[in-house]
XYZ file of C-alpha atoms in Angstrom:
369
model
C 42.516 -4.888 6.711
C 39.654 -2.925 7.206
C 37.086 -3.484 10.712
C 33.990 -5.438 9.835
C 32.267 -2.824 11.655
C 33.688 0.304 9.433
C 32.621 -1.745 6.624
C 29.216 -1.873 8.104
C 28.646 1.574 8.322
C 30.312 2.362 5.020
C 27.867 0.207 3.369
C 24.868 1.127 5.065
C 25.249 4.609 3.622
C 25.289 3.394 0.360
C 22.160 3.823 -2.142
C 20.237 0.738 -1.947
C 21.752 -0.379 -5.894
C 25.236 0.183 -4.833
C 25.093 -2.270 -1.622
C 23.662 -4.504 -3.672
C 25.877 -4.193 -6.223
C 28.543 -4.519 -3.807
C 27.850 -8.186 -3.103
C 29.698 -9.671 -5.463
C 32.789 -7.907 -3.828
C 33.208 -10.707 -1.684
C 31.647 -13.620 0.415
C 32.173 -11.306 3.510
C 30.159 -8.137 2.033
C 27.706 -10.543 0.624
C 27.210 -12.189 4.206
C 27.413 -8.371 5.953
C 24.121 -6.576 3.164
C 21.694 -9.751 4.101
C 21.964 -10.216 7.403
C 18.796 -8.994 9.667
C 20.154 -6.731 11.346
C 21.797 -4.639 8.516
C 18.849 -4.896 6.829
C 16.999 -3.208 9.028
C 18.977 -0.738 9.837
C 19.373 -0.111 6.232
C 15.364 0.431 6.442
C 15.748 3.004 9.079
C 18.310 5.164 7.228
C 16.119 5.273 4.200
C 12.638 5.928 6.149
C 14.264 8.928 6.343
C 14.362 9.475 3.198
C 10.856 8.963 1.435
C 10.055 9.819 -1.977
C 6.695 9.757 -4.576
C 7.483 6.396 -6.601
C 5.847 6.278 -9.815
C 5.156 3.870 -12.080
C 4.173 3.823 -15.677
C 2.919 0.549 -17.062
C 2.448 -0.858 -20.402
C 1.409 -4.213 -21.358
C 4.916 -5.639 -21.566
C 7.076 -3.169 -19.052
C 6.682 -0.611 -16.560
C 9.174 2.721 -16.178
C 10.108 3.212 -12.914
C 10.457 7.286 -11.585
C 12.273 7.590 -8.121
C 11.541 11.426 -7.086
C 13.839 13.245 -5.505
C 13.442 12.879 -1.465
C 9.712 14.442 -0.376
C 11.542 16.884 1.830
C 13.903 18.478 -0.370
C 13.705 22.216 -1.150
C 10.977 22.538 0.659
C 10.491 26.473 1.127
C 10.287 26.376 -2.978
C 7.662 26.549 -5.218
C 9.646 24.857 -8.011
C 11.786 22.014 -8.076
C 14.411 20.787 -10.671
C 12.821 18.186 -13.259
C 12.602 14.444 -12.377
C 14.579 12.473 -15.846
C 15.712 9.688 -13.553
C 13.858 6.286 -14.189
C 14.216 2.887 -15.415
C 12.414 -0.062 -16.676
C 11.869 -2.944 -15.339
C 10.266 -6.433 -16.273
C 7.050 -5.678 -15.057
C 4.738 -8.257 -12.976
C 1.967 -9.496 -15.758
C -1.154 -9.625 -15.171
C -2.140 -8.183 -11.858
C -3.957 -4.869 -10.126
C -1.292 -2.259 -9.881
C -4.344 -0.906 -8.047
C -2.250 -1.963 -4.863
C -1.623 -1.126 -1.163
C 0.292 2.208 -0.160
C 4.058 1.433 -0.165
C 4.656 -0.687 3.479
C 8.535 0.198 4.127
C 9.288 -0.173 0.332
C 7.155 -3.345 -0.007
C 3.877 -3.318 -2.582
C 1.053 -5.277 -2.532
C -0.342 -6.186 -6.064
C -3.461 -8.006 -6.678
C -6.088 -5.326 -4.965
C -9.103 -7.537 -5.423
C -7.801 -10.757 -6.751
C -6.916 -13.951 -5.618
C -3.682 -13.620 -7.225
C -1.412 -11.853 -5.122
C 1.950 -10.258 -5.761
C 4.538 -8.550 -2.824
C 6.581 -6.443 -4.989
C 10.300 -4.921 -3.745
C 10.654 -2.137 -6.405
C 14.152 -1.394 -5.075
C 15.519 -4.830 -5.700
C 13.818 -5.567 -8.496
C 12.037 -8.880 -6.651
C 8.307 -9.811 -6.826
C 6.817 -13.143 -5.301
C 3.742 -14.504 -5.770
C 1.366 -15.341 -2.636
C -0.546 -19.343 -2.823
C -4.204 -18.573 -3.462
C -6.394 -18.370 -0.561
C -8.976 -21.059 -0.701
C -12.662 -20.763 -1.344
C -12.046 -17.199 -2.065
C -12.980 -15.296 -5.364
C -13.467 -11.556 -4.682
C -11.188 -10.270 -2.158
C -9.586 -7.443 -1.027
C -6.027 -7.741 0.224
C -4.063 -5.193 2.651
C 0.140 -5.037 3.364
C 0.981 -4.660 7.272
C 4.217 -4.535 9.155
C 5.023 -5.526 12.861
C 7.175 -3.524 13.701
C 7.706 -5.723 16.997
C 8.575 -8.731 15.667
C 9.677 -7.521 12.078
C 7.418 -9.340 10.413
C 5.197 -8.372 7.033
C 1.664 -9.473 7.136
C -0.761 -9.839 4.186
C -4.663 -9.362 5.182
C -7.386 -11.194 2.860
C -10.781 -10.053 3.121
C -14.089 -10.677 1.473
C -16.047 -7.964 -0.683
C -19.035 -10.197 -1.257
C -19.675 -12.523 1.203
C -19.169 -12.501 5.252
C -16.224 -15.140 5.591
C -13.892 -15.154 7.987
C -10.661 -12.952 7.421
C -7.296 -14.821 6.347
C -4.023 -14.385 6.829
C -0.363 -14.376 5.458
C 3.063 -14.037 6.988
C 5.632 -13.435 4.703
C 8.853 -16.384 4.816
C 9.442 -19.416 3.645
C 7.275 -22.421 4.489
C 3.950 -20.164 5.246
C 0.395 -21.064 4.398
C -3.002 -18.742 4.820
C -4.714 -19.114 8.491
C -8.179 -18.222 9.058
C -7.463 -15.326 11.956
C -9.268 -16.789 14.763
C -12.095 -14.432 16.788
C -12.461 -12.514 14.168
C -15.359 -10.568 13.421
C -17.098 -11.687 10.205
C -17.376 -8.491 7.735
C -16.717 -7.858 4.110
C -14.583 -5.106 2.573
C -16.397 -1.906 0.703
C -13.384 -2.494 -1.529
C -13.019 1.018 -2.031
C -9.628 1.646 -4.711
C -8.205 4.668 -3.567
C -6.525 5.330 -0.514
C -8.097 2.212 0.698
C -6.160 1.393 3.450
C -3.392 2.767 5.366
C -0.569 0.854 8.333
C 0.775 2.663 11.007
C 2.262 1.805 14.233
C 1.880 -1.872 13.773
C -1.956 -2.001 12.559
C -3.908 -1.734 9.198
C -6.583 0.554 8.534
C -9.568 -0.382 5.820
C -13.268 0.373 5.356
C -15.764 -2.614 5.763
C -19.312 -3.221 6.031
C -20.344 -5.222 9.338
C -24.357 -6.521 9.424
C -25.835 -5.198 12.312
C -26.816 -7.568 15.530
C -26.997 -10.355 13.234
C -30.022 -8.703 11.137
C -29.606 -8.239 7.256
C -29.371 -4.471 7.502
C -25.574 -3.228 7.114
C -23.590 -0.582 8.251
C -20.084 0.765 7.353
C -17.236 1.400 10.014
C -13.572 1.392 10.129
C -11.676 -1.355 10.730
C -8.470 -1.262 12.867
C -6.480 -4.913 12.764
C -2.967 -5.234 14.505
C -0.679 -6.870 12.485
C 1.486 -8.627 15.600
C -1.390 -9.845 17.574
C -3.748 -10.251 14.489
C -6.948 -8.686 16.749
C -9.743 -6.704 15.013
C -10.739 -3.358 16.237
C -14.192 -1.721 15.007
C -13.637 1.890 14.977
C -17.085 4.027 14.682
C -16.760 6.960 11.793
C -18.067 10.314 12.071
C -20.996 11.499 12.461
C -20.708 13.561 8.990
C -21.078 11.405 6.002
C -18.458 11.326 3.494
C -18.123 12.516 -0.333
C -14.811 10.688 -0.390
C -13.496 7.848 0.997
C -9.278 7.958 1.626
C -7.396 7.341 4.222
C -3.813 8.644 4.833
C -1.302 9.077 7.567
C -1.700 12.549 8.899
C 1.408 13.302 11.640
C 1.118 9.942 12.531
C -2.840 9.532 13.413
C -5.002 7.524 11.058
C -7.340 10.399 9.038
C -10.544 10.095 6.403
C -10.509 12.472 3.869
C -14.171 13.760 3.589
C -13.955 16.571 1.212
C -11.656 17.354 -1.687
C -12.731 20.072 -4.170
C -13.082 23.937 -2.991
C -11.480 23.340 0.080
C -9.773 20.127 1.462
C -11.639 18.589 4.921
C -10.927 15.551 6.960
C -11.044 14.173 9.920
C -8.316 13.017 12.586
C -8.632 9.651 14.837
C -6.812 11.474 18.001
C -7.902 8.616 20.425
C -8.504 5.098 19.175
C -9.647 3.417 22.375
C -12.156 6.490 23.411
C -12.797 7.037 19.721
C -12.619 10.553 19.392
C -12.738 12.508 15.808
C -11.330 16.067 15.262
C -11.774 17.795 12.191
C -9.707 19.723 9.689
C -10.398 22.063 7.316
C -8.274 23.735 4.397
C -8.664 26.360 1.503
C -7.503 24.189 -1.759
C -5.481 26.920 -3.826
C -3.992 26.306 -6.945
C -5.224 28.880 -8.368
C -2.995 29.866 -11.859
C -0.672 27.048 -10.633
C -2.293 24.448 -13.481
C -4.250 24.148 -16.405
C -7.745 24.601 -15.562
C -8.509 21.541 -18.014
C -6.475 19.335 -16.136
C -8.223 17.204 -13.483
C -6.038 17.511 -9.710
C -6.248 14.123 -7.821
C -5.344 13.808 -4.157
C -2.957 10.838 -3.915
C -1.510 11.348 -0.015
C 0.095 12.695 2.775
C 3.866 13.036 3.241
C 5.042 11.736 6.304
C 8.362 13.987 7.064
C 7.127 17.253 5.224
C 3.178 17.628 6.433
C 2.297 18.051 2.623
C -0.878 16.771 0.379
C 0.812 15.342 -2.888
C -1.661 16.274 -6.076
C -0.915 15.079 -9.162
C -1.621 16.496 -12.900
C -0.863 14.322 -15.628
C -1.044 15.150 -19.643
C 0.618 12.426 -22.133
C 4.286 14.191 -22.391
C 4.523 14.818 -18.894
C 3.602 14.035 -15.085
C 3.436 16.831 -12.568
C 3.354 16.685 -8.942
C 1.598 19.487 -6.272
C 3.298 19.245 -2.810
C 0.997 21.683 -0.952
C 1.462 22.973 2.803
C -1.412 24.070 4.374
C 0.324 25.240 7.283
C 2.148 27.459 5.032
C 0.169 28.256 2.559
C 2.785 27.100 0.016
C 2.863 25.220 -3.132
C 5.758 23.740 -4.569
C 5.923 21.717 -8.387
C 7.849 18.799 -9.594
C 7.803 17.945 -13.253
C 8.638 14.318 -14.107
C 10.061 14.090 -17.476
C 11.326 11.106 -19.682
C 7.647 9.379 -20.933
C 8.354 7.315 -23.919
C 6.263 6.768 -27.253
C 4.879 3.816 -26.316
C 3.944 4.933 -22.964
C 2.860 8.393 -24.164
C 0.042 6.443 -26.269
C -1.040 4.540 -23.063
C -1.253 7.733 -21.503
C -3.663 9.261 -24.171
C -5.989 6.490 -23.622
C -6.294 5.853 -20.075
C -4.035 8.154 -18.063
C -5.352 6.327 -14.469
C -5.162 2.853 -15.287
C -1.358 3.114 -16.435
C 0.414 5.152 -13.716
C 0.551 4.577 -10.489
C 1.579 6.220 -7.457
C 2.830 5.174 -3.918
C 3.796 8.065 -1.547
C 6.144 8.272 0.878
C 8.276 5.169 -0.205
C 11.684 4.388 0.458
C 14.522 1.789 -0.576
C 14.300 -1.414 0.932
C 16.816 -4.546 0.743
C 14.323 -7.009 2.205
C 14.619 -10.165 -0.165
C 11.419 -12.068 -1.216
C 13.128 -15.423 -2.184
C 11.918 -17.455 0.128
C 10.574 -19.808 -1.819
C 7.386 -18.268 -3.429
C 6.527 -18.567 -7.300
C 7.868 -15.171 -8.371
């Protein structure tokens, strides 16, 4: 007879599809893969190993890539080609136009009242109730790391209503989060908000000492304790707005095209900026007709992930400024169908979501999925 124990650490090894598959081997595997604490540990293994998860959508599936780990063969400049994908049964109907990848969970439904948290890895989606009196929102994923717990943030981009709230589990409802300040979202697409350590990051528009006139900060709200947090931006204004992780520290992406600059929130209680500044090189690297767009940040590797898409093929740009190294990944395997998607409207049919990783959280707890 083998130790429960060994058993535990031999499946939490596993790939996320083999311990699942691995259920059915009996009631006491089944009970060992969904309990709490194996899931989280499970979660912790695989932070370790993020990825760029792509998906390519069509109006009745979506193809899923898994890249190989960010931090693999990184003193290259070219990496093997990407042919492993599959397809799933994709979620009709709703913005893939979602929040960044939150410990493997997605957040579909960018500014809709229909909301979806989707578990790529398991193949799960549920579907949130529909905040009241609400029309045009913006929505944004958080994690308490604390308590465990996965938030969902609802925020108005049109009128100044007070900001709602959704805990993920069975039996929850939306709560108006009290003490809040009353502010709308710029709901900004791109790299519109960002969770780290426990808090989410977005852009909103606050009116100023209860006049008409407006002003845009940066909004900081902690997921456990559900407090907001103005945060005042730089002095410099911005040709891009995108935030990303950056080592850890919330950062605003400013500049993208001759040279990449940003800047770094070092202290959030004194509110101190610190600015960065790198040469963008690519040059021979790509086709000079081919438009470059800045998707992220890797966590483990300190890259900026570009991506250059034609209709047979999707290439990503892992570039180290520290370095001063570029390395390549060519994701193969686009279909017909999706290659004709492609042609049309490249950036409203693939999506990206750095730095994600497997996750065996299950969504069945009693949402309409």
């Amino acid at each position: 007879m083998i130790p429960t124990d060994l058993i535990h650490e031999i499946l939490l090894r596993l790939p996320a599809k083999s311990a699942g598959r691995f259920r059915c081997v009996s009631k006491l595997w089944s009970s060992i893969t969904t309990r709490p604490d194996f899931i989280s540990s499970f979660g912790s293994r695989s932070s370790t190993q993020l990825c760029l998860l792509v998906c390519v959508r069509t109006s009745k599936k979506c193809r899923i890539f898994n890249s190989i780990p960010q931090h693999d063969h990184p003193d290259r400049t070219s990496n093997p080609h990407v042919r492993e994908s599959y397809e799933i049964v994709a979620p009709k109907f709703y913005h893939y136009h979602g929040s960044e990848s939150v410990n493997g969970l997605i957040c579909l439904g960018a500014f809709s009242v229909n909301i979806i948290v989707w578990n790529p890895t398991i193949r799960q989606h549920v579907k949130l109730p529909q905040p009241s009196e609400r029309l045009f929102v913006c929505n944004f994923l958080g994690y308490d790391p604390v308590e465990d717990k996965y938030k969902v943030l609802c925020i108005s981009i049109c009128r100044y209503q007070d900001p709602l709230v959704f805990t993920l589990g069975p039996r929850e409802t939306w709560r108006v989060c009290g003490n809040s300040l009353k502010h709308v979202s710029t709901g900004t697409l791109r790299g519109k908000s960002i969770c780290i350590n426990g808090h989410v990051y977005y852009e909103a528009i606050l009116r100023v000492d209860g006049t008409f006139k407006t002003e845009e900060y940066r909004m900081s709200f902690d997921v456990r304790y559900e407090e907001f947090n103005i945060i005042r931006k730089p002095a410099e204004a911005a040709l891009l707005k995108f935030f990303f992780n950056y080592n850890g520290k919330v950062a605003w992406l400013c500049s993208d095209f001759s040279y990449i600059r940003f800047w770094v929130l070092e202290d959030k209680e004194k509110q101190e900026w610190s600015q960065r500044r790198f040469i963008r090189p690519f040059p021979g690297l790509v086709d000079p007709n081919v438009y470059l767009r800045l998707r992220g940040f890797t966590h483990d590797t300190c890259e900026f992930i570009y991506t250059e898409t034609t209709s047979k093929a999707i290439y990503v740009l892992y570039y180290d400024p520290k370095r001063n190294r570029i390395r390549r990944v060519k994701y193969e395997g686009v279909q017909d169908e999706e290659e004709d998607f492609l042609k049309n409207n490249i950036e409203e049919y693939i999506h990206y979501y750095p730095n994600h990783c497997e996750s065996l959280v299950s969504l069945e707890f009693g949402g309409r999925s």
